[in-house]
Amino acid sequence: DTSTNLMWAAKDNGSNTKWANAKSYCENYRGGGYTDWRMPAQDELAGLYDSKTKRIKVTGYWVWSSEMRGSEAAVFSFTDGRRDWGPQSYDNGDRALPVRSGK
């Protein structure tokens, strides 16, 4: 993403996952030979979302983000651009989408 200097994984993890597993997936992702992948912030996910062009295809409804509050974590919907919070133990439609700095 040249507008934000972020490099996104080409696709999400492809299956329902809890927050801790999503975080681990992002941190252990090795796309493009890079080893510094991480879980994105909710604002970064929102910056990637474009309802008209579908800049990225997500296989679930929500993508986990790095923000937490107690036992909940922030999620972002690539279906309709909504932001929300959900239990970290939830895994119904939640995906992991790694990101890294493109610099």
PDB file of C-alpha atoms in Angstrom, residues 42 45-51 54 56 58 60-65 74-85 93-95:
ATOM      1  CA  GLN A  42      -7.680  -1.207  13.574  1.00  0.00           C
ATOM      2  CA  LEU A  45      -7.230  -2.090   8.556  1.00  0.00           C
ATOM      3  CA  ALA A  46      -9.661   0.780   8.043  1.00  0.00           C
ATOM      4  CA  GLY A  47      -7.105   2.490   5.784  1.00  0.00           C
ATOM      5  CA  LEU A  48      -6.922  -0.622   3.617  1.00  0.00           C
ATOM      6  CA  TYR A  49     -10.701  -0.939   3.323  1.00  0.00           C
ATOM      7  CA  ASP A  50     -12.369   0.497   0.224  1.00  0.00           C
ATOM      8  CA  SER A  51     -15.975  -0.555  -0.353  1.00  0.00           C
ATOM      9  CA  LYS A  54     -12.212  -4.305  -2.780  1.00  0.00           C
ATOM     10  CA  ILE A  56      -8.068  -7.024  -0.634  1.00  0.00           C
ATOM     11  CA  VAL A  58     -10.881 -11.423   3.155  1.00  0.00           C
ATOM     12  CA  GLY A  60     -14.254 -14.188   6.736  1.00  0.00           C
ATOM     13  CA  TYR A  61     -16.387 -11.401   8.107  1.00  0.00           C
ATOM     14  CA  TRP A  62     -13.986  -9.825  10.633  1.00  0.00           C
ATOM     15  CA  VAL A  63     -10.223  -9.308  10.815  1.00  0.00           C
ATOM     16  CA  TRP A  64      -8.592  -9.157  14.246  1.00  0.00           C
ATOM     17  CA  SER A  65      -6.539  -6.094  15.160  1.00  0.00           C
ATOM     18  CA  ALA A  74     -10.839  -4.862  18.252  1.00  0.00           C
ATOM     19  CA  VAL A  75     -12.025  -6.225  14.921  1.00  0.00           C
ATOM     20  CA  PHE A  76     -12.659  -4.661  11.523  1.00  0.00           C
ATOM     21  CA  SER A  77     -15.176  -5.780   8.894  1.00  0.00           C
ATOM     22  CA  PHE A  78     -14.093  -5.860   5.249  1.00  0.00           C
ATOM     23  CA  THR A  79     -17.736  -6.573   4.368  1.00  0.00           C
ATOM     24  CA  ASP A  80     -19.088  -3.173   5.418  1.00  0.00           C
ATOM     25  CA  GLY A  81     -16.229  -1.164   6.995  1.00  0.00           C
ATOM     26  CA  ARG A  82     -17.500  -1.479  10.579  1.00  0.00           C
ATOM     27  CA  ARG A  83     -15.285  -1.381  13.659  1.00  0.00           C
ATOM     28  CA  ASP A  84     -16.224  -3.407  16.722  1.00  0.00           C
ATOM     29  CA  TRP A  85     -14.937  -5.298  19.747  1.00  0.00           C
ATOM     30  CA  GLY A  93     -15.659 -15.622  10.967  1.00  0.00           C
ATOM     31  CA  ASP A  94     -12.579 -13.918  12.457  1.00  0.00           C
ATOM     32  CA  ARG A  95      -9.382 -13.898  10.415  1.00  0.00           C
TER      33      ARG A  95
END
